[in-house]
XYZ file of C-alpha atoms in Angstrom:
333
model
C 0.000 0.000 0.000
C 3.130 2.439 1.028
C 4.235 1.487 -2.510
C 1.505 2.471 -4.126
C 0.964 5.426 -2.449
C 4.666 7.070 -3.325
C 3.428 6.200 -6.992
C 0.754 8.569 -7.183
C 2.234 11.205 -4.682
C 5.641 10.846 -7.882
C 2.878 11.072 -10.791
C 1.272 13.705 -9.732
C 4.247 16.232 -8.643
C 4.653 17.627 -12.102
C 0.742 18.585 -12.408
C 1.655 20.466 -8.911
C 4.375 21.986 -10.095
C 2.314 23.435 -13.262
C -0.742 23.743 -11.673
C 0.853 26.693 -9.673
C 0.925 28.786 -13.059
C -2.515 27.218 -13.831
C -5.016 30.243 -15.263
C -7.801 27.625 -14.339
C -10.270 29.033 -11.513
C -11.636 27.127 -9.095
C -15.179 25.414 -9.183
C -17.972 23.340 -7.399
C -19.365 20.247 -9.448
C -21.655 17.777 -9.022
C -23.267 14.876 -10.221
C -24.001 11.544 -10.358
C -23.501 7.894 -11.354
C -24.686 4.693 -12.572
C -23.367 1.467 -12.759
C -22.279 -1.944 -11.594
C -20.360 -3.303 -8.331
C -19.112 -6.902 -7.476
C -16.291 -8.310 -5.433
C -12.981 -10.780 -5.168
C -13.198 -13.086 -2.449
C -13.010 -16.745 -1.797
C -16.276 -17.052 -3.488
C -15.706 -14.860 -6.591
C -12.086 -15.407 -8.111
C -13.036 -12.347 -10.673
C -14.594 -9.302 -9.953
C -16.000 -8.921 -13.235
C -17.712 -12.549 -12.869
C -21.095 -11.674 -15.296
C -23.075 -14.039 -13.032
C -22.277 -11.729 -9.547
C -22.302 -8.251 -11.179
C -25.360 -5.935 -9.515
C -26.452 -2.417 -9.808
C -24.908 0.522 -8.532
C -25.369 4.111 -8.553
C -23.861 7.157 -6.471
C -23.644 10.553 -5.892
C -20.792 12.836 -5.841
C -19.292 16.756 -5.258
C -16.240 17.683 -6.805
C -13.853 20.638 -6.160
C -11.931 21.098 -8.826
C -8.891 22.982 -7.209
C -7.169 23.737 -10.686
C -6.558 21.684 -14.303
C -5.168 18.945 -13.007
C -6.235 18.438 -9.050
C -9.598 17.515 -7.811
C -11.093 16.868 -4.936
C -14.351 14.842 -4.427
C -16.410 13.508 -1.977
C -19.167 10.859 -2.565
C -21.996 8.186 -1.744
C -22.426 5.298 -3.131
C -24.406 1.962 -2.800
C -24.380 -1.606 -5.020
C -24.467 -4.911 -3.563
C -22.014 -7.624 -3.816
C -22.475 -11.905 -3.763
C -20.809 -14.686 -4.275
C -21.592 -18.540 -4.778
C -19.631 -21.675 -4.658
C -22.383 -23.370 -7.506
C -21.323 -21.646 -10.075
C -17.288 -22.499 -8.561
C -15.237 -24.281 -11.636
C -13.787 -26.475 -8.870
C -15.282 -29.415 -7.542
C -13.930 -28.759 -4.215
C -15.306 -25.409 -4.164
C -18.765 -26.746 -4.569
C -18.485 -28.821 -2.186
C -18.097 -26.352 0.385
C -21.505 -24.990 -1.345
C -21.234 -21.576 0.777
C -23.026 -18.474 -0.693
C -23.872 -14.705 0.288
C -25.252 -11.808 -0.367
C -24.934 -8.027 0.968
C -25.102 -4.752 0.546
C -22.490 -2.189 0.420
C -23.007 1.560 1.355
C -20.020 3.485 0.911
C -19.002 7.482 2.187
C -15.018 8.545 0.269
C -12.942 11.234 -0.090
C -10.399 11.287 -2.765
C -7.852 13.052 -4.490
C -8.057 13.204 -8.361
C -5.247 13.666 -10.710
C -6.306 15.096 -14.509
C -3.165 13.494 -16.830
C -4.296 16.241 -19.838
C -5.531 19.144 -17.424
C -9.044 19.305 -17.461
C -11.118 22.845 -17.370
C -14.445 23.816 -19.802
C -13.424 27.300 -19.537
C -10.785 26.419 -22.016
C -11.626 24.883 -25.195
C -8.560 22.972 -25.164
C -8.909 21.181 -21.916
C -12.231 19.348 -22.903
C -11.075 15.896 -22.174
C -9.024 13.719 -20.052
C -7.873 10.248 -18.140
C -7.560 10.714 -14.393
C -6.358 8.492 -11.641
C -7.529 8.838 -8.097
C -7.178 7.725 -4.848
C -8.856 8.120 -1.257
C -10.399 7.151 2.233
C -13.628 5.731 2.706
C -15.615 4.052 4.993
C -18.282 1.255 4.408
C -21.066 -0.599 5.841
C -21.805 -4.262 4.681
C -23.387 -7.325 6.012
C -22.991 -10.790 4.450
C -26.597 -13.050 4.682
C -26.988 -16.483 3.658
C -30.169 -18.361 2.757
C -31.419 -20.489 5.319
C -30.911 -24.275 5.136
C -34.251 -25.374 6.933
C -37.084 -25.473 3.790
C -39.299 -24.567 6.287
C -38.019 -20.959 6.291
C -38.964 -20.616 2.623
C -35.458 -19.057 1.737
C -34.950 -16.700 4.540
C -32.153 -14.982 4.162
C -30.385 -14.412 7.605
C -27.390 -12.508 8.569
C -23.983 -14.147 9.115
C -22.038 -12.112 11.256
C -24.142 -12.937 14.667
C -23.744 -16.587 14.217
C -20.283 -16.454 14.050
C -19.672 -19.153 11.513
C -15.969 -19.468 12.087
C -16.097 -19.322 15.875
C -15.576 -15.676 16.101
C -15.517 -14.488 20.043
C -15.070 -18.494 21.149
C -12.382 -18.338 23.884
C -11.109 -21.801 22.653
C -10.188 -19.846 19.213
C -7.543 -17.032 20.274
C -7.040 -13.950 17.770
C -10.638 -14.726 15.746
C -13.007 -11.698 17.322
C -15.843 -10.867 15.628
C -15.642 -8.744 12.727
C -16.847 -4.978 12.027
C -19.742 -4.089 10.021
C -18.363 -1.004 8.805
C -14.755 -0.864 7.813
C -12.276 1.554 6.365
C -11.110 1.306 2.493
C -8.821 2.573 -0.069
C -10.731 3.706 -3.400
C -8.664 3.405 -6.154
C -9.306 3.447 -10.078
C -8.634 5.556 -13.637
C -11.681 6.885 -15.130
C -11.998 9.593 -18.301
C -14.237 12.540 -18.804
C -15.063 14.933 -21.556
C -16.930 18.512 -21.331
C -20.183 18.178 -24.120
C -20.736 21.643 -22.542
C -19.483 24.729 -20.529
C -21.334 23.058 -17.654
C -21.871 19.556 -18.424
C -19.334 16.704 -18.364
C -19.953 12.743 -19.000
C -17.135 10.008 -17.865
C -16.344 6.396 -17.489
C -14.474 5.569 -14.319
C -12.898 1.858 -13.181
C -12.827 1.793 -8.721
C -11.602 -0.878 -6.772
C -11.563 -0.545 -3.200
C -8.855 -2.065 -1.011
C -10.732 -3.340 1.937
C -8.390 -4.303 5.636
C -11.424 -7.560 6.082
C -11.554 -10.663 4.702
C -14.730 -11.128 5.861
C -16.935 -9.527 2.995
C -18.275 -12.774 2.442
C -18.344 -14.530 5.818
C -15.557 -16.397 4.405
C -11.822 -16.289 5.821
C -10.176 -18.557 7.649
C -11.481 -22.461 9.157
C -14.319 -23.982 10.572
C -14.434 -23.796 14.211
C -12.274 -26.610 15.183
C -9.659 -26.638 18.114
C -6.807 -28.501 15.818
C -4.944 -28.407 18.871
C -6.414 -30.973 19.827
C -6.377 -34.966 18.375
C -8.965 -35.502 16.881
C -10.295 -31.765 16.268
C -12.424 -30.638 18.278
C -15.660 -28.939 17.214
C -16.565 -25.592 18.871
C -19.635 -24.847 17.165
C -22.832 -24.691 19.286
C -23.828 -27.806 20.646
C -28.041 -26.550 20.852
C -29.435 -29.225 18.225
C -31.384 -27.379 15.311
C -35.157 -28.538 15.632
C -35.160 -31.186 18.154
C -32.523 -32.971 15.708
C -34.412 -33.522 13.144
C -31.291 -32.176 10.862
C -28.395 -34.872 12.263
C -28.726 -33.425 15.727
C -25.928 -30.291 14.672
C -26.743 -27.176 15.574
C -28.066 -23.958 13.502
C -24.334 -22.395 13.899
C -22.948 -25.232 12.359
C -25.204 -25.747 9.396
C -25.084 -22.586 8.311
C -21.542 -22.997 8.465
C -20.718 -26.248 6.895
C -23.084 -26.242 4.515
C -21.532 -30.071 2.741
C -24.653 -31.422 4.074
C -26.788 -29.493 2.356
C -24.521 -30.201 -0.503
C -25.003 -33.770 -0.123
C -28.320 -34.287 0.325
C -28.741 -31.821 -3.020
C -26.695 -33.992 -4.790
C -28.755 -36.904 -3.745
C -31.992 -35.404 -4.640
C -33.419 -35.664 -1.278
C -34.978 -33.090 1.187
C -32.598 -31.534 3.665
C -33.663 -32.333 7.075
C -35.478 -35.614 5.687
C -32.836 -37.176 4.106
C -29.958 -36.429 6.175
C -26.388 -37.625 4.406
C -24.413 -40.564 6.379
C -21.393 -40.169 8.130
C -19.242 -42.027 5.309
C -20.688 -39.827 3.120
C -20.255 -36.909 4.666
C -16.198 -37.636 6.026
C -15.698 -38.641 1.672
C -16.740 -35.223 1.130
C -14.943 -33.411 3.810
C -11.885 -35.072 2.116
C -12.661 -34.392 -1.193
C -13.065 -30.405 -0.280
C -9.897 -30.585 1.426
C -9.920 -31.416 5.107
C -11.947 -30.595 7.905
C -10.790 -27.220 8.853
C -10.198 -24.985 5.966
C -12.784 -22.836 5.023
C -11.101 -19.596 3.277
C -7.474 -19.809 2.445
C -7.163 -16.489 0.316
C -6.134 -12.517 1.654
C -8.312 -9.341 2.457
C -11.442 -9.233 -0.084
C -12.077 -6.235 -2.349
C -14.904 -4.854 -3.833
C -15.127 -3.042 -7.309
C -17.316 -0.038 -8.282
C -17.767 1.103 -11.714
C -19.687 2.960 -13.885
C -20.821 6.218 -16.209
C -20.503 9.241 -14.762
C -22.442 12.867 -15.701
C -22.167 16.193 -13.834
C -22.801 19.516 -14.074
C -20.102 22.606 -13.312
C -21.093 25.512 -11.041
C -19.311 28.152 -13.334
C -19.968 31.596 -14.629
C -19.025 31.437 -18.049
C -16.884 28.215 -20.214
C -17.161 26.723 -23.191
C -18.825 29.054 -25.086
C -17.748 32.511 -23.810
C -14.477 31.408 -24.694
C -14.857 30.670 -27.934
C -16.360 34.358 -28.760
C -13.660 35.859 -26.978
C -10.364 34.538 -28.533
C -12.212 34.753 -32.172
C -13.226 38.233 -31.376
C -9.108 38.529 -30.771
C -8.437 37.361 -33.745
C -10.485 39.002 -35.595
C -12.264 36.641 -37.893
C -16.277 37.047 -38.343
C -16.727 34.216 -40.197
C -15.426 32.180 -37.493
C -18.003 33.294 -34.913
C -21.232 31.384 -34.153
């Protein structure tokens, strides 16, 4: 991150440096976009995976300080999923977790214009940009229910602590935030169709500091201290033990049952999978205590941009006043 960081603070020195002889005033803009958002996780390897992309849409204010330095501040919400069905790997769908979740999202960031970019010029009209910034975020990862019964409730992850988070048999695994801090990044281009209206394109990704986006990170609650593991999950059986006498905790967790009895084109709860059956599986996905095995998750935001420039005069008044300069009528319009 430090890295990356000294590589926009080097690329943008020169448009400092000019800036300071920049005849560009100051403005307010604002305006809004429309797009798409998805995510990179354990259950998404691509974050342009056409099967997990949603809508998105923001709002934004920009100050632009000068041709080539902005400053904007926005809002934006999409929503994010994931799915271990549509998973290339067998493994992976064996492990058959899934989520869903929103993601609401406040930034500031820093914008760097690689052309200069002002509609009071006629020659500024267009340019790439970079930028980069703080924000904070709200999410929270749901699953569908595994009980039939519920008719596809969706219930929220993080207060059943799938992965033992806040068992005092698992050191170092506390529960995780709700709203977390991340780094926008992206390149986007824009072009003035007016003195006070712009359109763009612009790519974000977002550096998150959780992998738990997805409810996914790091084993199943197992002491592996321990010979043979030891399961932590909540002993309460789920409905009187009608579903293998487990408990809700660990059902929503390990969800290879569900797999299994999917696979065998029963009824979950009815047809519950064997325990040879089930310790094949737990072999074939890989063992009995992995769960996630990749680094902090990211989430992408992306999208068409339009806005509209608080300005007194731009596009147009300059125009009539370098032709009036130069003298030629049959230039002016």
């Amino acid at each position: 991150m430090k890295t990356l960081s000294l590589f926009f603070l080097a690329l943008s020195l020169p448009f400092f440096v000019q800036a300071q002889h920049s005849w560009a005033r100051p403005y307010f803009e604002v305006g809004a976009q429309l797009g798409t958002s998805s995510y990179s996780g354990e259950l998404v390897n691509s974050m342009l995976d056409t099967k997990h992309l949603h809508l998105a849409g923001g709002i934004f204010a920009r100050y632009n300080l000068n041709q080539y330095l902005n400053f904007r501040l926005q809002a934006s919400y999409g929503n994010i999923s994931g799915n271990d069905q549509d998973a290339k790997e067998l493994r992976d769908q064996i492990r058959n977790l899934h989520f869903r979740s929103h993601i609401f999202e406040g930034a500031l960031m820093a914008e760097i214009n690689f052309m200069g970019y002002h509609t009071m010029g006629h020659k500024k009209l267009f340019s790439p940009y970079a930028f980069i910034g703080l924000g904070v975020f709200n999410y929270n990862p749901k699953a569908k229910h595994f009980d039939p019964n519920r008719d596809d409730e969706w219930v929220a992850l993080q207060p059943l602590a799938t992965e033992g988070q806040g068992n005092p048999n698992l050191p170092n695994r506390d529960p995780y935030e709700l709203t977390q801090l991340s780094i926008p990044m992206g390149l986007g281009v824009k072009f003035a169709v007016h003195s006070h209206l712009n359109i763009g394109f612009e790519i974000g990704f977002r550096k998150t500091f959780t992998d738990y986006l997805d409810d996914v990170s790091l084993s199943y609650p197992y002491d592996v201290t321990t010979t043979p593991a030891t399961a932590l999950y909540d002993q309460n059986p789920y409905d009187g033990g009608q579903f293998g006498n487990l408990s809700e905790q660990q059902l929503m967790s390990d969800r290879t049952y569900e797999y299994l009895v999917t696979q065998a084109g029963g009824t979950f709860g009815a047809d519950f999978p064997t325990q040879d059956a089930y310790d094949a599986a737990v072999a074939e996905r890989g063992g009995q205590t992995t769960r996630g095995d990749k680094a902090q998750d990211w989430y992408l935001i992306t999208g068409i941009t339009i806005s509209y420039n608080f300005i007194d005069n731009g596009l147009v008044g300059s125009r009539k006043r370098r032709r009036k300069r130069q003298g030629c009528k049959s230039a002016r319009f």
